[in-house]
Short mmCIF file of C-alpha atoms in Angstrom, two decimals:
data_model
loop_
_atom_site.label_atom_id
_atom_site.label_comp_id
_atom_site.label_asym_id
_atom_site.label_seq_id
_atom_site.Cartn_x
_atom_site.Cartn_y
_atom_site.Cartn_z
CA UNK A 1 99.59 107.95 88.45
CA UNK A 2 101.89 110.11 90.54
CA UNK A 3 103.77 108.97 93.63
CA UNK A 4 107.07 108.96 95.42
CA UNK A 5 108.91 111.80 97.13
CA UNK A 6 111.05 114.75 96.17
CA UNK A 7 108.35 116.62 94.27
CA UNK A 8 108.94 120.34 93.79
CA UNK A 9 106.18 122.91 93.60
CA UNK A 10 107.28 123.71 90.04
CA UNK A 11 106.86 120.09 88.96
CA UNK A 12 103.52 119.74 90.73
CA UNK A 13 102.22 122.88 89.02
CA UNK A 14 103.56 121.78 85.63
CA UNK A 15 101.98 118.33 85.68
CA UNK A 16 98.73 119.82 87.03
CA UNK A 17 98.60 122.28 84.15
CA UNK A 18 99.42 119.57 81.61
CA UNK A 19 96.67 117.28 82.84
CA UNK A 20 94.17 120.12 82.84
CA UNK A 21 95.07 121.17 79.29
CA UNK A 22 94.57 117.72 77.84
CA UNK A 23 91.97 116.43 80.31
CA UNK A 24 94.16 113.55 81.46
CA UNK A 25 92.71 111.71 84.49
CA UNK A 26 95.35 111.58 87.23
CA UNK A 27 95.50 109.47 90.38
CA UNK A 28 97.92 109.59 93.29
CA UNK A 29 99.70 106.70 94.92
CA UNK A 30 99.38 105.44 98.51
CA UNK A 31 99.75 108.33 101.00
CA UNK A 32 100.89 110.76 98.30
CA UNK A 33 97.66 112.75 98.19
CA UNK A 34 99.41 116.11 98.38
CA UNK A 35 101.30 115.95 95.09
CA UNK A 36 98.27 117.44 93.33
CA UNK A 37 95.50 119.60 94.72
CA UNK A 38 92.55 117.31 95.33
CA UNK A 39 90.11 119.84 93.83
CA UNK A 40 91.94 119.66 90.50
CA UNK A 41 89.38 118.95 87.76
CA UNK A 42 91.37 115.91 86.56
CA UNK A 43 92.01 114.35 89.96
CA UNK A 44 90.28 110.97 90.22
CA UNK A 45 91.45 109.76 93.65
CA UNK A 46 94.28 107.92 95.37
CA UNK A 47 95.19 104.28 94.91
CA UNK A 48 95.65 103.35 98.55
CA UNK A 49 93.84 101.36 101.22
CA UNK A 50 90.05 101.46 101.06
CA UNK A 51 90.23 102.64 97.46
CA UNK A 52 87.20 103.81 95.48
CA UNK A 53 85.94 100.76 93.51
CA UNK A 54 85.27 103.03 90.52
CA UNK A 55 88.91 104.13 90.53
CA UNK A 56 90.06 100.51 90.64
CA UNK A 57 87.85 99.75 87.65
CA UNK A 58 89.21 102.81 85.82
CA UNK A 59 92.81 101.70 86.38
CA UNK A 60 92.07 98.13 85.33
CA UNK A 61 90.43 99.32 82.12
CA UNK A 62 92.92 102.03 81.14
CA UNK A 63 94.58 101.62 77.75
CA UNK A 64 97.71 103.43 78.97
CA UNK A 65 99.08 104.05 82.47
CA UNK A 66 101.93 106.48 83.04
CA UNK A 67 103.30 105.92 86.56
CA UNK A 68 105.74 108.58 87.76
CA UNK A 69 107.47 107.98 91.09
CA UNK A 70 105.10 105.29 92.34
CA UNK A 71 106.75 101.99 93.27
CA UNK A 72 103.66 100.01 92.23
CA UNK A 73 103.98 97.85 95.32
CA UNK A 74 101.33 96.09 97.41
CA UNK A 75 99.16 99.00 98.54
CA UNK A 76 98.75 101.06 95.35
CA UNK A 77 98.17 97.89 93.32
CA UNK A 78 95.57 96.59 95.79
CA UNK A 79 97.56 93.57 96.89
CA UNK A 80 99.02 93.10 93.40
CA UNK A 81 95.54 92.61 91.93
CA UNK A 82 95.18 95.93 90.10
CA UNK A 83 97.04 94.67 87.03
CA UNK A 84 97.57 91.37 85.27
CA UNK A 85 101.03 90.75 83.95
CA UNK A 86 99.68 89.44 80.67
CA UNK A 87 99.16 92.42 78.39
CA UNK A 88 100.52 94.99 80.86
CA UNK A 89 103.70 95.39 78.83
CA UNK A 90 101.54 96.99 76.13
CA UNK A 91 100.10 99.70 78.39
CA UNK A 92 102.43 100.62 81.30
CA UNK A 93 105.03 103.37 81.23
CA UNK A 94 106.95 103.36 84.52
CA UNK A 95 109.27 106.19 85.57
CA UNK A 96 111.06 105.90 88.92
CA UNK A 97 114.30 107.29 90.39
CA UNK A 98 115.37 103.82 91.55
CA UNK A 99 116.25 101.58 88.59
CA UNK A 100 115.79 98.49 90.77
CA UNK A 101 112.03 99.20 90.84
CA UNK A 102 111.64 99.14 87.08
CA UNK A 103 110.43 95.77 85.85
CA UNK A 104 110.85 94.26 89.32
CA UNK A 105 107.20 93.20 89.50
CA UNK A 106 105.46 94.51 86.39
CA UNK A 107 106.53 94.30 82.74
CA UNK A 108 106.48 97.66 80.97
CA UNK A 109 106.02 99.13 77.55
CA UNK A 110 108.65 101.71 78.46
CA UNK A 111 110.59 102.37 81.65
CA UNK A 112 113.01 105.09 82.67
CA UNK A 113 115.14 105.84 85.72
CA UNK A 114 114.66 109.55 86.37
CA UNK A 115 114.05 112.12 89.08
CA UNK A 116 110.30 112.43 89.67
CA UNK A 117 110.12 116.19 89.32
CA UNK A 118 112.36 116.34 86.24
CA UNK A 119 110.30 113.59 84.60
CA UNK A 120 107.07 115.46 85.35
CA UNK A 121 108.47 118.67 83.87
CA UNK A 122 109.45 116.80 80.69
CA UNK A 123 106.04 115.10 80.41
CA UNK A 124 104.28 118.43 80.76
CA UNK A 125 105.75 119.56 77.43
CA UNK A 126 104.23 116.68 75.46
CA UNK A 127 101.27 117.30 73.17
CA UNK A 128 99.51 113.95 72.62
CA UNK A 129 97.32 115.40 69.87
CA UNK A 130 94.03 114.63 71.60
CA UNK A 131 92.22 115.25 74.88
CA UNK A 132 90.27 113.27 77.50
CA UNK A 133 88.22 115.99 79.22
CA UNK A 134 85.06 113.88 79.42
CA UNK A 135 86.93 111.03 81.08
CA UNK A 136 88.53 113.40 83.58
CA UNK A 137 85.18 114.99 84.45
CA UNK A 138 83.59 111.60 85.12
CA UNK A 139 86.54 110.45 87.20
CA UNK A 140 86.66 113.65 89.25
CA UNK A 141 82.93 113.40 89.87
CA UNK A 142 83.42 109.84 91.11
CA UNK A 143 86.13 111.08 93.49
CA UNK A 144 83.98 113.90 94.84
CA UNK A 145 81.10 111.52 95.49
CA UNK A 146 83.39 109.00 97.21
CA UNK A 147 84.93 111.68 99.46
CA UNK A 148 81.57 113.10 100.56
CA UNK A 149 80.63 112.18 104.19
CA UNK A 150 78.63 109.00 104.69
CA UNK A 151 76.18 107.97 107.45
CA UNK A 152 77.57 105.77 110.24
CA UNK A 153 76.05 103.83 113.14
CA UNK A 154 78.34 105.25 115.84
CA UNK A 155 77.94 108.49 117.76
CA UNK A 156 81.08 109.99 116.21
CA UNK A 157 81.02 110.26 112.41
CA UNK A 158 84.67 110.55 111.41
CA UNK A 159 83.76 111.30 107.80
CA UNK A 160 81.97 114.44 108.95
CA UNK A 161 84.88 115.32 111.24
CA UNK A 162 87.29 115.11 108.30
CA UNK A 163 84.94 117.20 106.16
CA UNK A 164 84.91 119.82 108.91
CA UNK A 165 88.71 119.73 108.94
CA UNK A 166 88.60 120.56 105.21
CA UNK A 167 86.74 123.77 106.00
CA UNK A 168 88.52 124.68 109.25
CA UNK A 169 92.21 124.60 108.33
CA UNK A 170 94.14 126.81 105.88
CA UNK A 171 95.35 125.35 102.56
CA UNK A 172 98.96 125.00 103.74
CA UNK A 173 98.11 123.07 106.90
CA UNK A 174 100.23 119.94 107.33
CA UNK A 175 98.29 116.79 108.20
CA UNK A 176 100.09 113.72 109.57
CA UNK A 177 99.09 110.20 110.52
CA UNK A 178 100.56 106.89 111.58
CA UNK A 179 99.33 103.43 110.64
CA UNK A 180 95.95 101.85 111.28
CA UNK A 181 92.40 101.60 110.00
CA UNK A 182 91.64 105.03 111.49
CA UNK A 183 93.73 106.62 108.75
CA UNK A 184 91.23 105.51 106.11
CA UNK A 185 88.86 108.25 107.32
CA UNK A 186 91.55 110.87 106.76
CA UNK A 187 92.70 109.58 103.38
CA UNK A 188 89.20 109.22 101.99
CA UNK A 189 87.49 112.36 103.29
CA UNK A 190 90.20 114.97 103.75
CA UNK A 191 91.02 116.91 100.59
CA UNK A 192 94.55 118.26 100.34
CA UNK A 193 94.76 121.77 98.95
CA UNK A 194 98.50 122.23 98.46
CA UNK A 195 101.69 120.34 97.70
CA UNK A 196 103.80 119.11 100.64
CA UNK A 197 100.98 119.05 103.18
CA UNK A 198 100.89 115.31 103.95
CA UNK A 199 103.22 113.31 106.19
CA UNK A 200 102.31 109.62 106.39
CA UNK A 201 104.22 106.31 106.45
CA UNK A 202 104.12 104.23 103.29
CA UNK A 203 105.88 101.50 105.31
CA UNK A 204 102.94 100.98 107.68
CA UNK A 205 104.89 102.27 110.70
CA UNK A 206 102.70 102.77 113.77
CA UNK A 207 103.54 105.82 115.87
CA UNK A 208 104.83 107.87 112.93
CA UNK A 209 102.23 110.63 112.86
CA UNK A 210 102.73 112.30 116.25
CA UNK A 211 106.52 112.84 116.10
CA UNK A 212 106.15 113.75 112.42
CA UNK A 213 103.74 116.49 113.45
CA UNK A 214 106.20 117.74 116.07
CA UNK A 215 108.95 117.87 113.46
CA UNK A 216 106.73 119.65 110.94
CA UNK A 217 105.74 122.29 113.50
CA UNK A 218 109.38 122.84 114.46
CA UNK A 219 110.25 123.49 110.81
CA UNK A 220 107.10 125.49 110.02
CA UNK A 221 106.00 127.19 113.27
CA UNK A 222 103.72 129.55 111.33
CA UNK A 223 101.65 126.73 109.79
CA UNK A 224 98.87 124.69 111.34
CA UNK A 225 99.88 121.07 111.92
CA UNK A 226 97.28 118.40 112.65
CA UNK A 227 97.98 114.78 113.59
CA UNK A 228 95.27 112.16 113.18
CA UNK A 229 96.16 109.12 115.30
CA UNK A 230 94.64 105.89 116.49
CA UNK A 231 94.84 105.10 120.19
CA UNK A 232 97.36 102.27 119.81
CA UNK A 233 99.19 104.31 117.18
CA UNK A 234 99.42 107.38 119.44
CA UNK A 235 100.61 105.36 122.45
CA UNK A 236 103.64 104.13 120.52
CA UNK A 237 105.28 107.55 121.06
CA UNK A 238 102.83 109.43 123.29
CA UNK A 239 105.68 110.45 125.59
CA UNK A 240 106.79 112.92 122.91
CA UNK A 241 104.00 115.12 124.21
CA UNK A 242 106.67 116.27 126.65
CA UNK A 243 108.79 117.43 123.71
CA UNK A 244 105.91 119.34 122.14
CA UNK A 245 105.04 121.13 125.40
CA UNK A 246 108.66 121.82 126.35
CA UNK A 247 109.35 123.55 123.02
CA UNK A 248 105.97 125.24 122.63
CA UNK A 249 105.09 123.28 119.50
CA UNK A 250 101.33 123.73 119.46
CA UNK A 251 100.11 120.93 117.23
CA UNK A 252 96.56 119.59 117.18
CA UNK A 253 96.26 115.84 117.73
CA UNK A 254 93.04 113.88 117.20
CA UNK A 255 93.21 110.50 118.93
CA UNK A 256 90.61 108.03 117.62
CA UNK A 257 90.02 105.85 120.69
CA UNK A 258 88.38 102.49 120.02
CA UNK A 259 90.30 100.48 122.60
CA UNK A 260 91.91 98.07 120.16
CA UNK A 261 94.56 97.52 117.54
CA UNK A 262 91.85 97.75 114.91
CA UNK A 263 93.77 96.69 111.80
CA UNK A 264 95.29 93.66 113.48
CA UNK A 265 91.95 92.63 114.95
CA UNK A 266 90.31 93.04 111.53
CA UNK A 267 92.77 90.56 110.03
CA UNK A 268 92.42 88.20 112.99
CA UNK A 269 88.65 88.10 112.65
CA UNK A 270 88.83 87.85 108.87
CA UNK A 271 91.42 85.06 108.67
CA UNK A 272 91.03 83.32 112.04
CA UNK A 273 87.41 83.75 113.22
CA UNK A 274 87.00 83.28 116.96
CA UNK A 275 90.73 83.66 117.65
CA UNK A 276 91.10 87.32 118.61
CA UNK A 277 94.35 87.54 120.56
CA UNK A 278 96.14 90.43 122.31
CA UNK A 279 94.50 93.28 120.41
CA UNK A 280 92.41 94.86 123.20
CA UNK A 281 93.99 97.93 124.77
CA UNK A 282 93.88 99.45 128.24
CA UNK A 283 94.19 103.15 127.46
CA UNK A 284 94.80 106.07 129.78
CA UNK A 285 92.29 108.87 130.13
CA UNK A 286 93.69 110.85 127.21
CA UNK A 287 92.37 114.18 128.51
CA UNK A 288 94.11 113.69 131.86
CA UNK A 289 97.19 112.43 130.04
CA UNK A 290 97.40 115.67 128.03
CA UNK A 291 96.77 117.81 131.09
CA UNK A 292 99.51 115.98 133.01
CA UNK A 293 102.01 117.40 130.52
CA UNK A 294 100.46 120.87 130.60
CA UNK A 295 98.64 120.45 127.29
CA UNK A 296 94.95 121.05 126.56
CA UNK A 297 92.68 118.05 126.13
CA UNK A 298 89.02 117.56 125.35
CA UNK A 299 86.90 114.43 124.96
CA UNK A 300 84.45 114.19 122.06
CA UNK A 301 81.83 111.46 122.35
CA UNK A 302 79.54 112.78 119.60
CA UNK A 303 80.24 114.34 116.23
CA UNK A 304 78.86 117.67 117.41
CA UNK A 305 81.31 117.68 120.34
CA UNK A 306 84.22 118.26 117.97
CA UNK A 307 85.85 121.64 118.69
CA UNK A 308 84.79 124.39 116.32
CA UNK A 309 86.77 127.58 115.58
#
């Protein structure tokens, strides 16, 4: 299980080659889907929100888990339900650059404070004396099935939109998002093709994705940058559209407009039925909003309305 920040391309390539040689199933932590190419034959999915139930079962049943860089906090451990403390000390190896994270929640068989990339390079030199190619093939097949578009009842199928994004953008395109249920479509159905192509808040910060996209485009003007945002998420820092237009930073922003703070409303309805409070939104006309700044805007009310290259 790989997570955390500071990964170099060399380390990503090394751990990818190691896993492929020995057939070791590898998962990625919450919003760290770009550490390993998602088409890697050993990639079995990410342990984030809306996780594949088969991946959860695989993690629960694993006889050894090597976690490099992942904090093993609430989201990747599915609300601290992925593991049980009893017996975990016989099957968890935890490597993290912050020593305060080691043993803070979970007992370990072995723990080490180390740089993520240096630890990955060292691991890649280990020969365990056996392989797990069949397990990796099953896990990767489960991931591919889970990330294949699904039917929906609405007029806009976001799973198909994300699948189209897979085909439409180059491998080095940077994809950003803020916080909200809308991001589950991106995380589940978009397949990252290169290291350092994802910018997303592990802290749950709304409004992160749009300014992150502006920053990424400023640093990499020759790369495509796409922001996937919810309506409430986008409106947290929508005024930064002025910055993007002023500096000619031509990012693509997809605003998923459902007129509500969807995640908050979900929890309200789940925990306090009949007490939905202050989650409905009065949004601007987002096309006119974009045009007011001199940007291009288009409204898509059906899946087939999505712009095509």
